[in-house]
mmCIF file of C-alpha atoms and ligand atoms in Angstrom:
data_model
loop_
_atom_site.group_PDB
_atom_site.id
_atom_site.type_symbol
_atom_site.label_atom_id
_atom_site.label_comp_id
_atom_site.label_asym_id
_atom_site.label_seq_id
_atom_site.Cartn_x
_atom_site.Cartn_y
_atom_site.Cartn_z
ATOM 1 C CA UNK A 1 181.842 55.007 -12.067
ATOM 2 C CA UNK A 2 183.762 58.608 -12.360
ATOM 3 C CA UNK A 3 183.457 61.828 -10.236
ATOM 4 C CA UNK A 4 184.204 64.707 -12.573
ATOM 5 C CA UNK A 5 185.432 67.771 -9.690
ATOM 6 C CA UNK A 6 184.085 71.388 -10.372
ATOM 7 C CA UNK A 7 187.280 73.234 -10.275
ATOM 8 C CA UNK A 8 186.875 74.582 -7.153
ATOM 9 C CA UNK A 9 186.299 71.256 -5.454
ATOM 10 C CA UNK A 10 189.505 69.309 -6.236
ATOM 11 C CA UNK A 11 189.724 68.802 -2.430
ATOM 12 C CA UNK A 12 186.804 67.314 -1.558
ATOM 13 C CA UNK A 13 186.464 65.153 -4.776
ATOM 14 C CA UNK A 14 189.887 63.422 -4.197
ATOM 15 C CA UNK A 15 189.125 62.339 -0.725
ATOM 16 C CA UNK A 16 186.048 61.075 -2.315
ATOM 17 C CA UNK A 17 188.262 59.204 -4.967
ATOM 18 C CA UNK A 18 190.319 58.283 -2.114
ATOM 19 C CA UNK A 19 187.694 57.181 -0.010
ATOM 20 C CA UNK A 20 185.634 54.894 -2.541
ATOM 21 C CA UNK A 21 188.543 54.551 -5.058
ATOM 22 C CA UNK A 22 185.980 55.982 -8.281
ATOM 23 C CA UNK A 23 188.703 57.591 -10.280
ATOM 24 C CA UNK A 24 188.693 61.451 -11.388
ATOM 25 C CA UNK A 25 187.810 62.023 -15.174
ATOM 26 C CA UNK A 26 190.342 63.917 -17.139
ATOM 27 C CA UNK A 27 188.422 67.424 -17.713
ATOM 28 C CA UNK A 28 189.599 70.798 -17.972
ATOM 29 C CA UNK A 29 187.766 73.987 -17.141
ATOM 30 C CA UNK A 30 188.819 77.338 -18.407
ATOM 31 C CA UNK A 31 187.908 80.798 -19.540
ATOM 32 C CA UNK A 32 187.412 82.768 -22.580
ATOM 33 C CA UNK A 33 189.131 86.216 -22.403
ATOM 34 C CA UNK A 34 186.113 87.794 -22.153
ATOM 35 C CA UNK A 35 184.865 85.508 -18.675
ATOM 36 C CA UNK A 36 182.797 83.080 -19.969
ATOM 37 C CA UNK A 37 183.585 79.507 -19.033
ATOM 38 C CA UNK A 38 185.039 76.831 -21.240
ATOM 39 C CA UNK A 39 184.582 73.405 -19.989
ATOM 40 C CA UNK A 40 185.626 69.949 -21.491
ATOM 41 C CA UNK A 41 185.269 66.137 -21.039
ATOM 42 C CA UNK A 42 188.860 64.428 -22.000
ATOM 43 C CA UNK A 43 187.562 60.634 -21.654
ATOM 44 C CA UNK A 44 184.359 58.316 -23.030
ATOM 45 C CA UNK A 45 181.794 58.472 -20.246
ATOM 46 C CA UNK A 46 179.954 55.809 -22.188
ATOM 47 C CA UNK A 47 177.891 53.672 -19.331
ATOM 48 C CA UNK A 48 179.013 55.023 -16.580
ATOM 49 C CA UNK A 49 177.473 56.271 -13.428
ATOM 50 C CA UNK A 50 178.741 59.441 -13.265
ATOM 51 C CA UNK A 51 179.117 61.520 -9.917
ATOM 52 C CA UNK A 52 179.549 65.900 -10.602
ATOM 53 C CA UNK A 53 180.419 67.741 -7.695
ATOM 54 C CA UNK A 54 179.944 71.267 -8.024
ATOM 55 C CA UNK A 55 178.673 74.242 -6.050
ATOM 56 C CA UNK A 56 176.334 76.745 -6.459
ATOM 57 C CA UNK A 57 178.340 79.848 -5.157
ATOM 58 C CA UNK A 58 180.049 81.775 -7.033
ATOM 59 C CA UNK A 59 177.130 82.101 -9.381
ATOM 60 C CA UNK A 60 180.432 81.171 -12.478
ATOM 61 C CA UNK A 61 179.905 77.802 -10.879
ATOM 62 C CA UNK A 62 176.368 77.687 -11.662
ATOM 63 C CA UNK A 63 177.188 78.714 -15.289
ATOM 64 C CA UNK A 64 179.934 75.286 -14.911
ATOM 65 C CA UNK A 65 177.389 73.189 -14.240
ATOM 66 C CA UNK A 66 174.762 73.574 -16.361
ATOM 67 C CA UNK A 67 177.872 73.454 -19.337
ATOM 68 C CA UNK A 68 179.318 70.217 -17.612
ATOM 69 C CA UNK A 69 175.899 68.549 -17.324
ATOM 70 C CA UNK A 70 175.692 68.929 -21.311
ATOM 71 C CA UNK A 71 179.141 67.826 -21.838
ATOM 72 C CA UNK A 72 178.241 64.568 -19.612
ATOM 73 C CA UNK A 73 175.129 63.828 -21.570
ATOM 74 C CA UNK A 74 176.370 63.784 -25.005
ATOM 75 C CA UNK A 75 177.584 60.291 -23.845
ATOM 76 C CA UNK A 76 175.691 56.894 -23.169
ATOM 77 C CA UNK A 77 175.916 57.633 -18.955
ATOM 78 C CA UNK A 78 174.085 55.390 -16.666
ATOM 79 C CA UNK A 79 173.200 58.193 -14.013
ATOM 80 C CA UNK A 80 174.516 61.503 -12.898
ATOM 81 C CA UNK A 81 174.452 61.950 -9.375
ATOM 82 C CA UNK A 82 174.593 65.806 -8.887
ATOM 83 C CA UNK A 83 176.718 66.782 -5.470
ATOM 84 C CA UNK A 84 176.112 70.102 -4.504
ATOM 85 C CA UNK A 85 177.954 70.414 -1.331
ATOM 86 C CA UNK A 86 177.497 74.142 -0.381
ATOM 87 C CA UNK A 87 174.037 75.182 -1.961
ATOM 88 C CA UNK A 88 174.186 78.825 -2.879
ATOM 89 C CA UNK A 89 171.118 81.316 -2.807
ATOM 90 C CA UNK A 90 169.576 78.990 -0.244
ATOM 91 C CA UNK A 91 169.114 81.849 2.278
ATOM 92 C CA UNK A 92 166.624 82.986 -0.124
ATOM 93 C CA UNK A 93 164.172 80.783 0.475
ATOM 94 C CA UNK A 94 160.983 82.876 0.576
ATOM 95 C CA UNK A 95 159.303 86.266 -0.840
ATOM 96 C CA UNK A 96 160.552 88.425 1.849
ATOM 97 C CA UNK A 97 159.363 91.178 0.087
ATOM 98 C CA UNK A 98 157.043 91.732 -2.649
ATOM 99 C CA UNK A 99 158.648 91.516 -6.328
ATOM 100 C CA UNK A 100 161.860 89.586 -5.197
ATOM 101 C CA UNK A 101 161.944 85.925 -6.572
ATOM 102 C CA UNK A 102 162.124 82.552 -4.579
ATOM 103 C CA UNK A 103 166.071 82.178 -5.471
ATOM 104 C CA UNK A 104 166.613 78.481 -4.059
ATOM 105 C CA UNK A 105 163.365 77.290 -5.658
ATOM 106 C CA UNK A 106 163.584 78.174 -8.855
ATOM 107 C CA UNK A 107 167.667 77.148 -8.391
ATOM 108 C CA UNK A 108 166.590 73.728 -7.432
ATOM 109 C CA UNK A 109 164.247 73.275 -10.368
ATOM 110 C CA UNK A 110 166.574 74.095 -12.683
ATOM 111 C CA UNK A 111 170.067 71.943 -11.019
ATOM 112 C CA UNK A 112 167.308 69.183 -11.610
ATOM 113 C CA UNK A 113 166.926 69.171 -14.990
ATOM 114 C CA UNK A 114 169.011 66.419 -16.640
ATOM 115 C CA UNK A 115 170.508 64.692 -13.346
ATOM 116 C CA UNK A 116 168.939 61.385 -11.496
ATOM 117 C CA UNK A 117 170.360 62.657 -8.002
ATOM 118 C CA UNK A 118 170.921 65.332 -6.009
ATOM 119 C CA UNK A 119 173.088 64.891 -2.889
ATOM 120 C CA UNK A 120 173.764 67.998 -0.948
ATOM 121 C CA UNK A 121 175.127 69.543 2.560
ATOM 122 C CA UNK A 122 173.736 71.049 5.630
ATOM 123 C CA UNK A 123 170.594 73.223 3.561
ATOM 124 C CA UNK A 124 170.177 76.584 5.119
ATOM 125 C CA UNK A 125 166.353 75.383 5.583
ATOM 126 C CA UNK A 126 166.040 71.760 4.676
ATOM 127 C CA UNK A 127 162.563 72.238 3.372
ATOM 128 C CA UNK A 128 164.396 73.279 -0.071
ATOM 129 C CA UNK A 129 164.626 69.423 -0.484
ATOM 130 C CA UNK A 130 161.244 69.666 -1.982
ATOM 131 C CA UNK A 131 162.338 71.933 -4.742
ATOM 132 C CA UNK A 132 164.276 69.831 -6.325
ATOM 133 C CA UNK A 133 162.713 67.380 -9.014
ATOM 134 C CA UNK A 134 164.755 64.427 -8.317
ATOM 135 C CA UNK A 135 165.205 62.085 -5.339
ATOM 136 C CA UNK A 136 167.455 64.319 -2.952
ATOM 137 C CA UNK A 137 169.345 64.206 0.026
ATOM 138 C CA UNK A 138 171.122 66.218 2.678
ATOM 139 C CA UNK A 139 173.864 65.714 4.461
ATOM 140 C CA UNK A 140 174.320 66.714 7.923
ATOM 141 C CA UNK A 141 177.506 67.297 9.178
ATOM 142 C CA UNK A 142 177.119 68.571 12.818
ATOM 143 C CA UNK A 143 178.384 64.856 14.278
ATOM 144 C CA UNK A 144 181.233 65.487 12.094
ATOM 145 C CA UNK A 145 181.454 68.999 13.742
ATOM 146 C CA UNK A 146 181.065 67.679 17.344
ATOM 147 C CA UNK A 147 184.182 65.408 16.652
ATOM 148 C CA UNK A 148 186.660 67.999 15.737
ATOM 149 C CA UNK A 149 185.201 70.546 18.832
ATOM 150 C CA UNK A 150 185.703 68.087 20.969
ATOM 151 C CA UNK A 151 189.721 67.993 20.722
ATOM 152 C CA UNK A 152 189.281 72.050 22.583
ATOM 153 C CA UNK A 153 187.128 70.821 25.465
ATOM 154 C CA UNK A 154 184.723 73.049 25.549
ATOM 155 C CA UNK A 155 182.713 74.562 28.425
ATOM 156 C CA UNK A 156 179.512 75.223 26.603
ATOM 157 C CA UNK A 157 177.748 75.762 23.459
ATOM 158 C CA UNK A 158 176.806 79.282 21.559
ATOM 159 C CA UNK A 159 174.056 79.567 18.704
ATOM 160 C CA UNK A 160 175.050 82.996 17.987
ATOM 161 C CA UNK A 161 170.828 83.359 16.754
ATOM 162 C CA UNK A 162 168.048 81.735 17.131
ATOM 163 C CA UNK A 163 167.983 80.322 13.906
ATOM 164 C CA UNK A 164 170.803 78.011 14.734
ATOM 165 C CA UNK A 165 169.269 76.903 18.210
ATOM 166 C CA UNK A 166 168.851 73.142 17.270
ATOM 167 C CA UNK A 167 172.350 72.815 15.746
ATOM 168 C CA UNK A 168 174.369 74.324 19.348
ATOM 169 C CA UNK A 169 171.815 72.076 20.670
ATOM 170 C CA UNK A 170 172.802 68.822 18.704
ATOM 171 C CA UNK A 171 176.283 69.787 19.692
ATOM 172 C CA UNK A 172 175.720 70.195 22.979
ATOM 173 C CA UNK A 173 173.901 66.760 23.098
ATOM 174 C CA UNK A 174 176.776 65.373 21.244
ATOM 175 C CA UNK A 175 179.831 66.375 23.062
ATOM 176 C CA UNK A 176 177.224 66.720 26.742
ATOM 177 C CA UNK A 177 178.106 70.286 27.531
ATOM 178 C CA UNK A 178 175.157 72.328 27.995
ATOM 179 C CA UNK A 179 173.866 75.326 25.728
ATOM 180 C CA UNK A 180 172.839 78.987 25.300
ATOM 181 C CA UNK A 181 171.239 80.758 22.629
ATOM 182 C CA UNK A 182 172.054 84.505 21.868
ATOM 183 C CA UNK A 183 169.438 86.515 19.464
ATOM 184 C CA UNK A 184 170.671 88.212 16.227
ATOM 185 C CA UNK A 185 169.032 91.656 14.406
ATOM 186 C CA UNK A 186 170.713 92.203 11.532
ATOM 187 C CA UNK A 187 171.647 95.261 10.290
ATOM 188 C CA UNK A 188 173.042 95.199 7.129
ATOM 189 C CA UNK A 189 174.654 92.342 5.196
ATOM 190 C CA UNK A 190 177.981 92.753 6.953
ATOM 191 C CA UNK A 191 176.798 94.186 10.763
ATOM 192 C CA UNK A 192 174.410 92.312 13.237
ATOM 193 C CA UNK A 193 173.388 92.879 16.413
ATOM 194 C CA UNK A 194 173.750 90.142 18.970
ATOM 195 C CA UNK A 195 171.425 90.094 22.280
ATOM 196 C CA UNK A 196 172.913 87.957 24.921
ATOM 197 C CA UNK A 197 171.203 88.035 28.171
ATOM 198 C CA UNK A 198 172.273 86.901 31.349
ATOM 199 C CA UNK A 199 174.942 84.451 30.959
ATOM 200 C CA UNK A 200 178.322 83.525 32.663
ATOM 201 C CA UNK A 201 180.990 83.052 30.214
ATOM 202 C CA UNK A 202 184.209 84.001 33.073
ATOM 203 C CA UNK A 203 187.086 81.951 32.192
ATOM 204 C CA UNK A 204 185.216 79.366 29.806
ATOM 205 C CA UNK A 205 186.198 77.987 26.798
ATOM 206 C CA UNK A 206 183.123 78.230 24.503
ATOM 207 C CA UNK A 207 182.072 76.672 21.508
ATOM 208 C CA UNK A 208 180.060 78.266 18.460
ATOM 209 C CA UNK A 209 178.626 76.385 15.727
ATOM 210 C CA UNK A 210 177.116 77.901 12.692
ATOM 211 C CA UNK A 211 176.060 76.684 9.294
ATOM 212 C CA UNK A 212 177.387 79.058 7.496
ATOM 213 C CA UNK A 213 180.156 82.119 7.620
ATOM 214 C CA UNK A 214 180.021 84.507 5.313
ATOM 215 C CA UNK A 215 181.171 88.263 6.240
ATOM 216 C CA UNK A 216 181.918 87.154 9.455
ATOM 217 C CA UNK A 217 179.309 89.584 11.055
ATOM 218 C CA UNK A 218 177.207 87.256 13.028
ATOM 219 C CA UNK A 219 180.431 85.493 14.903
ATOM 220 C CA UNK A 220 182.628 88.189 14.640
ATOM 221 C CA UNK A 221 180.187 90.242 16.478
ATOM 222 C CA UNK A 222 179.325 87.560 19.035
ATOM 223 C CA UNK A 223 183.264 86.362 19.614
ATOM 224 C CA UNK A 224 183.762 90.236 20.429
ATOM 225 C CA UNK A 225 180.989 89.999 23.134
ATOM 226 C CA UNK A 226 182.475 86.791 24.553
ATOM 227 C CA UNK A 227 185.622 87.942 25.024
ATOM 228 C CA UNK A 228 184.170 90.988 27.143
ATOM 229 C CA UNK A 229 182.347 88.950 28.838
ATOM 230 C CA UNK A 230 185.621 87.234 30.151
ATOM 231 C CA UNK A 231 185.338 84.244 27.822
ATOM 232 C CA UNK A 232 188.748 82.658 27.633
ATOM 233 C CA UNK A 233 188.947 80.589 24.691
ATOM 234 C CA UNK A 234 186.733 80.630 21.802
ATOM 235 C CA UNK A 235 186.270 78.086 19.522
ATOM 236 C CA UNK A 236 184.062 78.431 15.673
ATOM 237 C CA UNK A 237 182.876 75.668 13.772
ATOM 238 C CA UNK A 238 180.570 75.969 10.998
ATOM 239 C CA UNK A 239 179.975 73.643 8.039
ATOM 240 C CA UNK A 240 180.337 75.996 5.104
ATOM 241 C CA UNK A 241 183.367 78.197 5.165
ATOM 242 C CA UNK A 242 182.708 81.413 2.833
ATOM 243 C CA UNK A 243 185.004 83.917 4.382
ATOM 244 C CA UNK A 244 184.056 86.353 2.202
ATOM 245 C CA UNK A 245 186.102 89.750 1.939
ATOM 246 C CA UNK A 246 188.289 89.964 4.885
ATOM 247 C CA UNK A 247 186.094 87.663 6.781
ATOM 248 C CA UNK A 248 189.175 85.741 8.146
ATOM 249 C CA UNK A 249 191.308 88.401 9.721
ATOM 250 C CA UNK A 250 187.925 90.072 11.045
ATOM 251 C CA UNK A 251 187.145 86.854 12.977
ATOM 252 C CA UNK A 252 190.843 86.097 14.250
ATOM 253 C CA UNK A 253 191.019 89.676 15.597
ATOM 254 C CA UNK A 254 189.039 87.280 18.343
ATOM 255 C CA UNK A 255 188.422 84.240 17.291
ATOM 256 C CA UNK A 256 191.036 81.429 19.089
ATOM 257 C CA UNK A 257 190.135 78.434 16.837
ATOM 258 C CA UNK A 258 188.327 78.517 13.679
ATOM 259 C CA UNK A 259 187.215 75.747 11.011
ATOM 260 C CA UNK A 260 185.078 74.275 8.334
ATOM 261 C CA UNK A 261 184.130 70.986 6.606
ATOM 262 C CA UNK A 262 185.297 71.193 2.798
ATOM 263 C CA UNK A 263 182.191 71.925 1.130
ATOM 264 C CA UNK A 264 183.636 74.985 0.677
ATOM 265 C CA UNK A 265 187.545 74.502 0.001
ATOM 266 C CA UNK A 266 189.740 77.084 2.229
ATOM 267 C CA UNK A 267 192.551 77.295 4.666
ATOM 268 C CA UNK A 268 190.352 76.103 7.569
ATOM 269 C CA UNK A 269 188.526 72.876 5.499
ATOM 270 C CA UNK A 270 189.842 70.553 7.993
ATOM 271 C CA UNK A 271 186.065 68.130 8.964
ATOM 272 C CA UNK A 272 185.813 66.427 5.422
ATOM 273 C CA UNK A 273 182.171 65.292 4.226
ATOM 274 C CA UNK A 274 183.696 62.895 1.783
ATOM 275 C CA UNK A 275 182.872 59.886 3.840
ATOM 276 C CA UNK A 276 179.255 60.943 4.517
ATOM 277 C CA UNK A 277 178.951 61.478 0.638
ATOM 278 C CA UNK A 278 180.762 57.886 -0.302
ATOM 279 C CA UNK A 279 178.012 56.194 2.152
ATOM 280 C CA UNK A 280 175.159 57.881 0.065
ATOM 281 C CA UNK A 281 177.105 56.774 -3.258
ATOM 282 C CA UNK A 282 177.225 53.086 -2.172
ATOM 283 C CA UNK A 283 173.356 52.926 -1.037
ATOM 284 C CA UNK A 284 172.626 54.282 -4.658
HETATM 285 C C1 R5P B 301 172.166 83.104 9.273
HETATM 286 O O1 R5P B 301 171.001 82.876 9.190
HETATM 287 C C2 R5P B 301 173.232 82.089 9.088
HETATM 288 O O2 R5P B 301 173.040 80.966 9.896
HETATM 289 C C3 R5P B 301 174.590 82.680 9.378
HETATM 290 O O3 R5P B 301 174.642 83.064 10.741
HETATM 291 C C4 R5P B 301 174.856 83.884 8.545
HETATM 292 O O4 R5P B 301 174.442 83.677 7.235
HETATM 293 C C5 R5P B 301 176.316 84.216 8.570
HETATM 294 O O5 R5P B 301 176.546 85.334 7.761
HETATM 295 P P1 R5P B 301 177.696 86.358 8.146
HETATM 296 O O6 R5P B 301 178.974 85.578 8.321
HETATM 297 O O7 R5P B 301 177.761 87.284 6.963
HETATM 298 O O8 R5P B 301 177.260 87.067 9.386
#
């Protein structure tokens, strides 16, 4: 076996290596002056079962793949099991309006083509599972989450929308602090509005869990109202770590603690999804 790393996911793929002790194929990745990517296999993959880890955001990762995927099959491989940790476009998952495609659908059909597997993290909306056109699975990393909250001790749960209700309510279950869900109306892609209703926050450490940060907007925004509310600690978990822009600086403006898993690799990748992937790898 071999895990060839998409550039940008040296991190996770070594504890991976680590982990299961698969070594890392020799492979370089590059650019052309003019952007396009270069990509190269430097050892016989001749039957192996090969495992690709790669994302799907920046959209020059999606260009990566499809050029590694052809660079893996010019050689006898057993398998390719493709690991997407952080799934890009999956937040559009249906027509919300007319003439815009279904972007995670037709992604999924296509990251299909050529692989046997598909292993991936924490979907926005796990029904995209049934896009893809080879057996698939998903990760979930909120008990991995609910591990590294629990070092803060917090008082109680935030879903910052409704939309994450059942995560803040896994974590809740998990570290038996009780929950409240806030309502979200966004406003553009970088403001939100957050609804609280009638909660007491005074002097309370409180935990939010998201699957995703992007801007910022949704927690920034909801950190902000915490603290007014006379919230003394807050702490932000989410699985996939973005921080797009300033994202970062926006969020410690309030923010006390703030981390990820490494499906994306940054600064605050400290919850690792290696062993979750490894498990998957051996049942294969
Ligand atoms: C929304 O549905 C997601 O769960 C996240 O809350 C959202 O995508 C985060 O985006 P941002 O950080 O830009 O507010």
């Amino acid at each position: 076996m071999k895990i060839i790393s998409g550039p940008k996911s040296l991190m996770l793929s070594s504890r991976l290596s680590e982990i299961t002790g698969i070594p890392l194929a020799h492979t370089e990745f590059k650019r052309f002056p003019d952007g396009e990517a270069y990509v190269r296999i430097h050892e016989n993959l001749d039957n192996e079962d090969v495992i690709f880890i790669q994302n799907t955001h920046p959209d020059s990762n999606i260009i990566e793949y499809f050029l590694v995927i052809d660079a893996i099959r010019q050689y006898k491989v057993k398998s390719i099991i493709s690991v997407i940790p952080y799934f890009g476009y999956a937040r559009q998952d249906k027509r919300f309006n007319e003439g815009e495609p279904i972007s995670a659908k037709i992604l999924a059909k296509h990251l299909s083509e050529d692989v046997d597997k598909i292993i991936t993290v924490n979907l926005h909306n796990p029904d995209i599972l049934k896009w893809f056109n080879v057996p698939s699975y998903e990760i979930r990393a909120e008990k991995l989450l609910a591990k590294y909250f629990e070092k803060f001790n917090p008082d109680l749960v935030v879903s910052p929308d409704k939309g994450s209700i059942e995560r803040a309510k896994l974590l809740a279950e998990l570290i038996n602090r009780p929950y409240i869900s806030f309502e979200k109306k966004r406003i553009d892609a970088e403001h939100v509005e957050i609804f609280t209703g009638d909660v007491d926050v005074l002097g309370k450490t409180v935990a939010i869990i998201d699957d995703m940060i992007s801007t910022g907007g949704t927690i920034a925004t909801a950190s902000n109202i915490l603290k007014n509310m006379g919230a003394s600690k807050i702490v932000v978990g989410c699985v996939h770590g973005l921080f797009v822009g300033n994202a970062l600086s926006r969020l410690q403006a309030t923010v006390d603690i703030i981390f990820s898993t490494d499906t994306i690799e940054n600064e605050k990748s400290v919850v690792t999804v290696a062993d979750e992937i490894a498990k998957l790898i051996k049942m294969s």
